[in-house]
Short mmCIF file of C-alpha atoms and ligand atoms in Angstrom, two decimals:
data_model
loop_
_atom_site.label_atom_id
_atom_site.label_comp_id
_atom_site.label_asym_id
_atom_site.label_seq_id
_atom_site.Cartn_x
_atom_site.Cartn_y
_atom_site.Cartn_z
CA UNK F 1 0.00 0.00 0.00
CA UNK F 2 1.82 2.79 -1.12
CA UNK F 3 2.07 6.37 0.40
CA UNK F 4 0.07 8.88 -2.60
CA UNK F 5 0.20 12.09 -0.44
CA UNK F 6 0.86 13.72 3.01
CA UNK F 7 -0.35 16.84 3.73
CA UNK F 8 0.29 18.41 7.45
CA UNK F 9 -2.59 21.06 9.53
CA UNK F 10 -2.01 23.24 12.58
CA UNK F 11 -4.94 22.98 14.81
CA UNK F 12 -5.56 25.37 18.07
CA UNK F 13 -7.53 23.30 19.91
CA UNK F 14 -9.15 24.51 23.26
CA UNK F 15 -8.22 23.40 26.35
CA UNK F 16 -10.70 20.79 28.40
CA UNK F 17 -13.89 22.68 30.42
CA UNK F 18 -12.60 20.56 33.24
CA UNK F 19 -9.56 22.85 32.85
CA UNK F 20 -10.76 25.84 32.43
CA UNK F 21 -13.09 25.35 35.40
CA UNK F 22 -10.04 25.02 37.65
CA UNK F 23 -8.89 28.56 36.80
CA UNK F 24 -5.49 27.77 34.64
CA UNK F 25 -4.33 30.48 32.26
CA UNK F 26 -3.66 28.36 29.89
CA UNK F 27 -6.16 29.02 26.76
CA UNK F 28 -5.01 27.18 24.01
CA UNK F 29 -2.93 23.74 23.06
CA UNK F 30 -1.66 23.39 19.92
CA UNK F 31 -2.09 19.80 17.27
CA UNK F 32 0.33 19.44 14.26
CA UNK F 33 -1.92 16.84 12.39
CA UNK F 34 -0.03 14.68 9.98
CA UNK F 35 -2.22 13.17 7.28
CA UNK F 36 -0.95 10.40 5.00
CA UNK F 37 -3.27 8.98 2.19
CA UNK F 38 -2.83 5.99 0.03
CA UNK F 39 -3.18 4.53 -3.37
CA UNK F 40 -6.22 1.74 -1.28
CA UNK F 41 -7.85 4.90 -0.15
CA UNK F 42 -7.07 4.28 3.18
CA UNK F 43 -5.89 7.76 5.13
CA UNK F 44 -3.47 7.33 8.17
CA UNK F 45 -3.53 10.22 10.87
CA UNK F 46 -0.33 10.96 13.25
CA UNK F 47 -0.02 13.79 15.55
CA UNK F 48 2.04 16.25 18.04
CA UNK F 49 0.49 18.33 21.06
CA UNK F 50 2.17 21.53 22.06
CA UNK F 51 1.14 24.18 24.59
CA UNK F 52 3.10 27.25 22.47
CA UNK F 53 1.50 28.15 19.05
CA UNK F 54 4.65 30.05 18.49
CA UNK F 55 6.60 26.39 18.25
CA UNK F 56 3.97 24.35 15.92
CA UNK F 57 4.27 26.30 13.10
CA UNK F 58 8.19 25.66 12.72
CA UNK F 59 7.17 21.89 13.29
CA UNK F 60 4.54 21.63 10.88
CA UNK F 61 6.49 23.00 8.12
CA UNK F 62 9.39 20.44 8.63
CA UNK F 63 7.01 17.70 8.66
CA UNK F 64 5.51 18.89 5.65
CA UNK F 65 8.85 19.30 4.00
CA UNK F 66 9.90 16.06 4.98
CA UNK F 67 6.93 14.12 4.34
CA UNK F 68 7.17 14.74 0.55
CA UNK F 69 10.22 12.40 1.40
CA UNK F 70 7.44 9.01 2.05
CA UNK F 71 5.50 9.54 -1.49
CA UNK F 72 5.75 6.19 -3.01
CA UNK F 73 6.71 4.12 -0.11
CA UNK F 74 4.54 1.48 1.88
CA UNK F 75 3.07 2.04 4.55
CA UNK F 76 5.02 -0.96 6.85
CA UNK F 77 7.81 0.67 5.55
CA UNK F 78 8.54 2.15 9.55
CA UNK F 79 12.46 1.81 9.86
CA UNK F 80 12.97 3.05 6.08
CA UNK F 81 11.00 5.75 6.60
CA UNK F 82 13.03 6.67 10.29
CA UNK F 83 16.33 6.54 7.94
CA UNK F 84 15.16 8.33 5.03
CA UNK F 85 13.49 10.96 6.88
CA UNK F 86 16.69 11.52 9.41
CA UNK F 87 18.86 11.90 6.38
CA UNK F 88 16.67 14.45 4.69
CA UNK F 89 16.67 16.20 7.93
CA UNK F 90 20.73 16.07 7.80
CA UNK F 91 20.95 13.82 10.55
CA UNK F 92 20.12 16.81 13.36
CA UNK F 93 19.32 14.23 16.15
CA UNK F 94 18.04 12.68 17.57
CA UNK F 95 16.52 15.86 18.94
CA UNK F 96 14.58 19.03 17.86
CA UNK F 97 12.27 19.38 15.39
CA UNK F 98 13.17 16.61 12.93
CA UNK F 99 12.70 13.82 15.60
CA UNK F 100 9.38 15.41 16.37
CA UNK F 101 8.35 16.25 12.73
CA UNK F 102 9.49 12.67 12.30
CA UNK F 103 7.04 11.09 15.02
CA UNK F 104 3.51 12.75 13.28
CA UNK F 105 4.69 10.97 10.16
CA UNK F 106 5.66 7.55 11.91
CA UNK F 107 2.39 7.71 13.67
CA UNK F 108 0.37 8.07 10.51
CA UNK F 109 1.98 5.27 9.21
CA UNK F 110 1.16 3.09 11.78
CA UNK F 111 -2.06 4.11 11.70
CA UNK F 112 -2.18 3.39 7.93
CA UNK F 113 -0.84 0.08 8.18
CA UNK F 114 -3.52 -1.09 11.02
CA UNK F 115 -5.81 0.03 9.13
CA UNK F 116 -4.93 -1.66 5.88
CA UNK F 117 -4.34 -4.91 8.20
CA UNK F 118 -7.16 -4.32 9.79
CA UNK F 119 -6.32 -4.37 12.92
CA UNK F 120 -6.10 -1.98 16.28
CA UNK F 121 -2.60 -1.07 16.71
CA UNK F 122 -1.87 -2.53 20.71
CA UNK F 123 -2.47 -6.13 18.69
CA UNK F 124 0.10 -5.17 16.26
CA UNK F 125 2.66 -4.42 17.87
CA UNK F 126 2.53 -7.45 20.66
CA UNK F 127 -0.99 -7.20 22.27
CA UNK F 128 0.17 -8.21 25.32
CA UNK F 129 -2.81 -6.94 26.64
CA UNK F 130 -5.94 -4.91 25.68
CA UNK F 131 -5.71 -2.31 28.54
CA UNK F 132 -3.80 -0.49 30.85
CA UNK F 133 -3.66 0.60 34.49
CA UNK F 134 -4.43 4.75 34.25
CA UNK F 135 -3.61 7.67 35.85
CA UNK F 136 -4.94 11.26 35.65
CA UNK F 137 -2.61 14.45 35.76
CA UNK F 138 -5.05 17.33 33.90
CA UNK F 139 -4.95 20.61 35.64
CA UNK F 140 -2.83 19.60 39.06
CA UNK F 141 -0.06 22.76 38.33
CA UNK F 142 2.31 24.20 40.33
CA UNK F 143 0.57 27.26 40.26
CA UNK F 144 -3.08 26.71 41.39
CA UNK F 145 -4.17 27.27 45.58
CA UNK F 146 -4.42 24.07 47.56
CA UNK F 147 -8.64 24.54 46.65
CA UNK F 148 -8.55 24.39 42.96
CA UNK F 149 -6.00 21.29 43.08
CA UNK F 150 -8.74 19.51 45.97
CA UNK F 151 -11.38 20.57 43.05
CA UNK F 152 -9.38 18.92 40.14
CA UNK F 153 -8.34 16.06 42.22
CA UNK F 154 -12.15 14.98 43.21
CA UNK F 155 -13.05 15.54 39.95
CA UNK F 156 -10.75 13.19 38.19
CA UNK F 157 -11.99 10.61 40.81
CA UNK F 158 -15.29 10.97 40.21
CA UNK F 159 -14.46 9.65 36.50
CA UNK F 160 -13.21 6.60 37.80
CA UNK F 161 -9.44 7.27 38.65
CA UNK F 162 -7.73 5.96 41.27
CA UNK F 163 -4.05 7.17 40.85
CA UNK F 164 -3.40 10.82 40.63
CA UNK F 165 -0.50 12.97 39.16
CA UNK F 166 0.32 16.89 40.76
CA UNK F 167 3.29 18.70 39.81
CA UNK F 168 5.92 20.23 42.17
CA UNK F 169 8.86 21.94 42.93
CA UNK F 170 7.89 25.79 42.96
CA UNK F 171 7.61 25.91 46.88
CA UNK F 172 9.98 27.68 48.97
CA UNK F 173 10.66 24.72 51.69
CA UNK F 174 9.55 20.95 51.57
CA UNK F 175 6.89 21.35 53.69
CA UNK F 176 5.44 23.49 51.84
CA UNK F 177 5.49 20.73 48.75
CA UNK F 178 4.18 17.97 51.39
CA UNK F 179 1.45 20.47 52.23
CA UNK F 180 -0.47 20.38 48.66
CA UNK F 181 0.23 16.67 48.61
CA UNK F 182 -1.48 16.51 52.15
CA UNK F 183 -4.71 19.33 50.03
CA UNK F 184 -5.10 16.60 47.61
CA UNK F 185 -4.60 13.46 50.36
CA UNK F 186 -7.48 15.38 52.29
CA UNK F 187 -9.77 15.85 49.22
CA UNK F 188 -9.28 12.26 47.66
CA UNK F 189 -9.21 10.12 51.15
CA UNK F 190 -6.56 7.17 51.24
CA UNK F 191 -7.71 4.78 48.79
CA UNK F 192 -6.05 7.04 45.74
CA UNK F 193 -2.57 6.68 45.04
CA UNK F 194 -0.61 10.57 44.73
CA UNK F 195 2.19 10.31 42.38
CA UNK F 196 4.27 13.90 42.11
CA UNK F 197 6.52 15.48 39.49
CA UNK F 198 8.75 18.26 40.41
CA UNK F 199 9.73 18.97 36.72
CA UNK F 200 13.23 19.04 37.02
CA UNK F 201 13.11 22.20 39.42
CA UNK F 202 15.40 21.26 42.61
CA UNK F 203 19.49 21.06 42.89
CA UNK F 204 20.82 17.98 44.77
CA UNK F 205 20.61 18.44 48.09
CA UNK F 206 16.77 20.01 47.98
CA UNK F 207 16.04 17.22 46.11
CA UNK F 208 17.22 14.78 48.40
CA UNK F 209 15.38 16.49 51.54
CA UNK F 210 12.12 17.09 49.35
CA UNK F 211 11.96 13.56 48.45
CA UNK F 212 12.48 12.19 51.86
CA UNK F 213 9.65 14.44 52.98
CA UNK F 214 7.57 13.47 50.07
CA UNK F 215 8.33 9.63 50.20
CA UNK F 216 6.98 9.93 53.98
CA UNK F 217 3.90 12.02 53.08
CA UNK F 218 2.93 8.64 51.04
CA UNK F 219 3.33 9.48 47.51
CA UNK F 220 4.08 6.24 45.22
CA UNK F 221 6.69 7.73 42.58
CA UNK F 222 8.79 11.01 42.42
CA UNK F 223 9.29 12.08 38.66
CA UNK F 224 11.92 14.38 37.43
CA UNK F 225 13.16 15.67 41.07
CA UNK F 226 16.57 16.69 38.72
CA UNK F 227 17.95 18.01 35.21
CA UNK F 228 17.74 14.78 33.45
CA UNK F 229 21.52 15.42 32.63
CA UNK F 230 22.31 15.06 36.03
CA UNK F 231 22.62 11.11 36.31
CA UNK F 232 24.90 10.41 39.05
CA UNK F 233 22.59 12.98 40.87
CA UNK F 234 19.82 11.16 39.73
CA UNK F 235 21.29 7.63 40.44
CA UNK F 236 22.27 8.72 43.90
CA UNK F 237 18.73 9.97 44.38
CA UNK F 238 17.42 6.62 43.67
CA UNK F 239 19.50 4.63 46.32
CA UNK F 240 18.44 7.22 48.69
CA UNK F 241 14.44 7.04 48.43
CA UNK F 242 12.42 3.83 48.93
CA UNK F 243 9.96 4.93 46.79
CA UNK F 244 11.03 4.88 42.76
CA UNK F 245 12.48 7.74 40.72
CA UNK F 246 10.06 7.79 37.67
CA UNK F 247 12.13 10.38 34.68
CA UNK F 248 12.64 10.28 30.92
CA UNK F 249 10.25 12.16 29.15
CA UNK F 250 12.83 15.09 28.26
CA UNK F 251 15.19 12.25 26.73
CA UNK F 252 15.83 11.98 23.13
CA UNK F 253 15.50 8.84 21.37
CA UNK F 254 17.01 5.30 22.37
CA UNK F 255 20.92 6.19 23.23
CA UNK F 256 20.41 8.39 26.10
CA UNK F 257 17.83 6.05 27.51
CA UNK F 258 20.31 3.51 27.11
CA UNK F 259 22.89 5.48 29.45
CA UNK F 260 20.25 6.53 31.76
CA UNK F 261 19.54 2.98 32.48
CA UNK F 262 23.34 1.62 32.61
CA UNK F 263 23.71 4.58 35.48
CA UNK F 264 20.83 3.38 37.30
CA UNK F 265 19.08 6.87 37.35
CA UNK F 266 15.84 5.97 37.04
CA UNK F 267 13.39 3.17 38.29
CA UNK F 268 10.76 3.87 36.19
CA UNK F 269 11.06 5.47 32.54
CA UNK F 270 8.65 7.48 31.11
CA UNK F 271 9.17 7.74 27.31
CA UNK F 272 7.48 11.21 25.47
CA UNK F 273 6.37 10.10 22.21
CA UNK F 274 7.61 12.90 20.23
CA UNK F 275 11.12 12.97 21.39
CA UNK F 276 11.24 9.68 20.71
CA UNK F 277 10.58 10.17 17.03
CA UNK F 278 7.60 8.26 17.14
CA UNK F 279 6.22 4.14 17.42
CA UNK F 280 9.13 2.57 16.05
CA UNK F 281 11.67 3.98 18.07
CA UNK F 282 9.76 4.33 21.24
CA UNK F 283 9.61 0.03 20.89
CA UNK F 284 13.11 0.24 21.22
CA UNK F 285 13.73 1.76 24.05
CA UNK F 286 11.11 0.40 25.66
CA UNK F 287 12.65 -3.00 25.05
CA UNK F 288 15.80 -1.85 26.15
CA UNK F 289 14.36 -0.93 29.12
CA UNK F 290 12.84 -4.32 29.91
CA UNK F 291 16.20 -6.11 29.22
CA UNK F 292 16.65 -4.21 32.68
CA UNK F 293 13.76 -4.65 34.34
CA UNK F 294 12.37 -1.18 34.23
CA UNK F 295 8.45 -0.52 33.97
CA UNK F 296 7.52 1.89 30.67
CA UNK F 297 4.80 4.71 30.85
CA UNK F 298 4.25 7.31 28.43
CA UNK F 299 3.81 11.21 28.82
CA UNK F 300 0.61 12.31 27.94
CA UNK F 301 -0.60 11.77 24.43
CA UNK F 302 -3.11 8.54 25.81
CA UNK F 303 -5.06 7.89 22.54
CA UNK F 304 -1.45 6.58 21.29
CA UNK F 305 -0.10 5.29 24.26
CA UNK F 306 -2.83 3.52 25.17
CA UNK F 307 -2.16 1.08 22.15
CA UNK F 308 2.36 1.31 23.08
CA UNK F 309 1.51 0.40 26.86
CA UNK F 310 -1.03 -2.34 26.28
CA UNK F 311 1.14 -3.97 23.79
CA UNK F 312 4.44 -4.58 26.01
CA UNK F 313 5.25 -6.96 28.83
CA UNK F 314 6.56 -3.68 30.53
CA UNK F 315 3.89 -0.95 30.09
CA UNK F 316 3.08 0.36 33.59
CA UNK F 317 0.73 2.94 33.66
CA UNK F 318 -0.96 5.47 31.19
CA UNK F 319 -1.03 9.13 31.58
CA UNK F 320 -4.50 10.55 31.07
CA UNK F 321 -4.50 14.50 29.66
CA UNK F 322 -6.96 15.09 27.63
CA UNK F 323 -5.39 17.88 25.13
CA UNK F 324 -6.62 16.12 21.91
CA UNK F 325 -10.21 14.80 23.00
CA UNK F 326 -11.53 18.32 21.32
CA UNK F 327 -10.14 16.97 18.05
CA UNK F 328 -11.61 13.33 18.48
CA UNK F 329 -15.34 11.57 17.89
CA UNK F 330 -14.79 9.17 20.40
CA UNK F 331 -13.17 9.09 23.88
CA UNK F 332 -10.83 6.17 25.22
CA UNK F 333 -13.14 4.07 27.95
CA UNK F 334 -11.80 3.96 31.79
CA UNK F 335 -12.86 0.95 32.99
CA UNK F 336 -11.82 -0.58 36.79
CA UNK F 337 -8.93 1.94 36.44
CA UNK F 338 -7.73 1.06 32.85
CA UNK F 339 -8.46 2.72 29.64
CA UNK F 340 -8.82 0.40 27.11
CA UNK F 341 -7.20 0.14 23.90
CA UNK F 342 -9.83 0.38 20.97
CA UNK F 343 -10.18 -2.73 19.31
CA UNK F 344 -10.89 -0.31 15.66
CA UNK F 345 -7.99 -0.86 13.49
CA UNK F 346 -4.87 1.11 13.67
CA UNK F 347 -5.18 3.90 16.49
CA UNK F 348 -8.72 3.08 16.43
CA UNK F 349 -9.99 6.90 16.82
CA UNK F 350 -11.67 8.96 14.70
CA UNK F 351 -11.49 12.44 13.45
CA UNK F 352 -13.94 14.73 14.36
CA UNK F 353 -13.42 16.85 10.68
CA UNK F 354 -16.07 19.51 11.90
CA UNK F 355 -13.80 19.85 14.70
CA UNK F 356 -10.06 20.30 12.88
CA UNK F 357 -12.22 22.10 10.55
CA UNK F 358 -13.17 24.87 13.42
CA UNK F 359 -9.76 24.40 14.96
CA UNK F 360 -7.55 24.70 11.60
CA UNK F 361 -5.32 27.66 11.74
CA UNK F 362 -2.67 26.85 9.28
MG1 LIG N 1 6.60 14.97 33.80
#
């Protein structure tokens, strides 16, 4: 099945009501759509989420450039297409905007091909399972009072989720970071696990004391407590704490995984789909990481991840953030904790074309 045209969309989708409602400033995301159509008929859909408009438009234009690069090739054609596409971009990476130009155009591919096969992408690539165990992180900033976090926090488990996400790290002591763990503790009661990401914000030695104070506060994994480049810090950090160091989603691609792992600075990897480059070489590294024994989850992006996670011995949990829902007919089902992967082929969801229609600014 051969690739007859791609053609690439900026979208500025709003963000959820659920958001909105719980007073963040953010107004927009962003959606660089990748479209690839083929010579059956059969259209495959990959895409990117950003929260800067200012960034998308750079990206959408080098995906656009390089997908003239996949005219004529198959669809399965998934490592070819990494090469060909890295070599038109001059071999920048992995990193930047050809790796994530790169991953719209892998996922559309994928999509393509599940669809031709007819069959939902978690099944493709392993189906070692049809669901996964979930967790919700929508509007839990660093920025919103200990009330709107209590709001968001009963809300997301009055859909059905028992594991919760809230970001860190902008405090001015530990206790004041153990105190909005202890807001959402009070509004959720104990039955919810509390998982916290301090995006990369402390230095060493805060770190160290924050994550003490943290692990006895109850929470069940600390993401990003350090620059990612910091991996003795890191790997010190993780013999410290009894509870795991989750990090990974500002890595690029499968080598700095790889030394990430061999330094032991992480328990728990967390892959982001777009630095990555997309499908392919997110399987990679998350085989790489089960050669070790380390669990996989992905950042955000669910409606793909859903399908990655599901399909692996390793996948762990699934981030829920709803950024593309807006864009979407259908949303994933949460069921005893899990969403489940769509059994639909390829990604299994459909475009809401009213919707990118509205949304389309470029
Ligand atoms: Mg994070």
């Amino acid at each position: 099945m051969k690739i007859t045209q791609v053609s690439i969309e900026v979208l500025e989708t709003p963000v959820t009501l659920e958001y909105v409602a719980a007073g963040n400033a953010v107004s927009s995301n962003w959606h660089v759509l990748a479209r690839i159509d083929t010579d059956e008929g059969i259209q495959g859909i990959g895409f990117a989420v950003a929260t800067r408009g200012g960034l998308v438009r750079p990206l959408a234009q080098t995906a656009a450039e390089l997908g003239q690069e996949l005219i004529g090739m198959n669809v399965l054609e998934v490592e070819a297409a990494q090469e060909k596409l890295a070599r038109a971009g001059g071999w920048v990476g992995p990193g930047g905007m050809v790796t994530m130009a790169t991953c719209t155009l892998d996922i559309a591919m994928w999509d393509a091909a599940g669809k031709s096969l007819g069959q939902p992408l978690y099944r493709m690539l392993g189906g070692h399972r049809n669901r996964i165990r979930a967790y919700a992180s929508d509007a839990m900033w660093y920025s919103m009072p200990h009330e709107a976090l209590q709001q968001s926090a009963r809300y997301h488990v009055s859909q059905g989720y028992d594991k919760l996400k809230l970001r860190l790290g902008h405090e001015p002591t530990p206790a004041g970071e153990v105190a909005r763990v202890e807001a959402v503790r009070e509004a959720v009661g104990p039955d919810v696990q509390i998982m916290v990401d301090a995006t990369e914000t402390w230095d060493r030695i805060r770190a160290v004391a924050a994550g003490k104070a943290l692990q006895d506060a109850g929470i069940v994994w600390l993401e990003d407590p350090l620059s990612h480049q910091d991996l003795s810090g890191l790997a010190d950090l993780c013999r410290r704490l009894d509870i795991p160091v989750a990090g990974g989603e500002h890595l690029y691609g499968l080598d700095p995984f790889q030394k990430t792992f061999d330094a032991g600075a992480l328990d728990i990897a967390i892959i982001d789909l777009a630095r990555a480059g997309g499908i392919t070489p997110w399987m990679k590294i998350a085989a790489a990481a089960e050669a070790r024994g380390v669990p996989i989850c992905g950042h955000v992006i669910p409606e793909v991840h859903v399908h990655l996670l599901s399909a692996i011995p390793n996948g762990y949990l699934v981030e829920y953030m709803p950024r593309s829902e807006p864009i979407f007919k259908t949303r994933l089902a949460l069921e005893d904790g899990c969403l489940v992967a769509p059994e639909a082929p390829g990604l299994g969801v459909e475009l809401d074309e009213e919707a990118v229609e509205r949304y389309r600014v470029a």
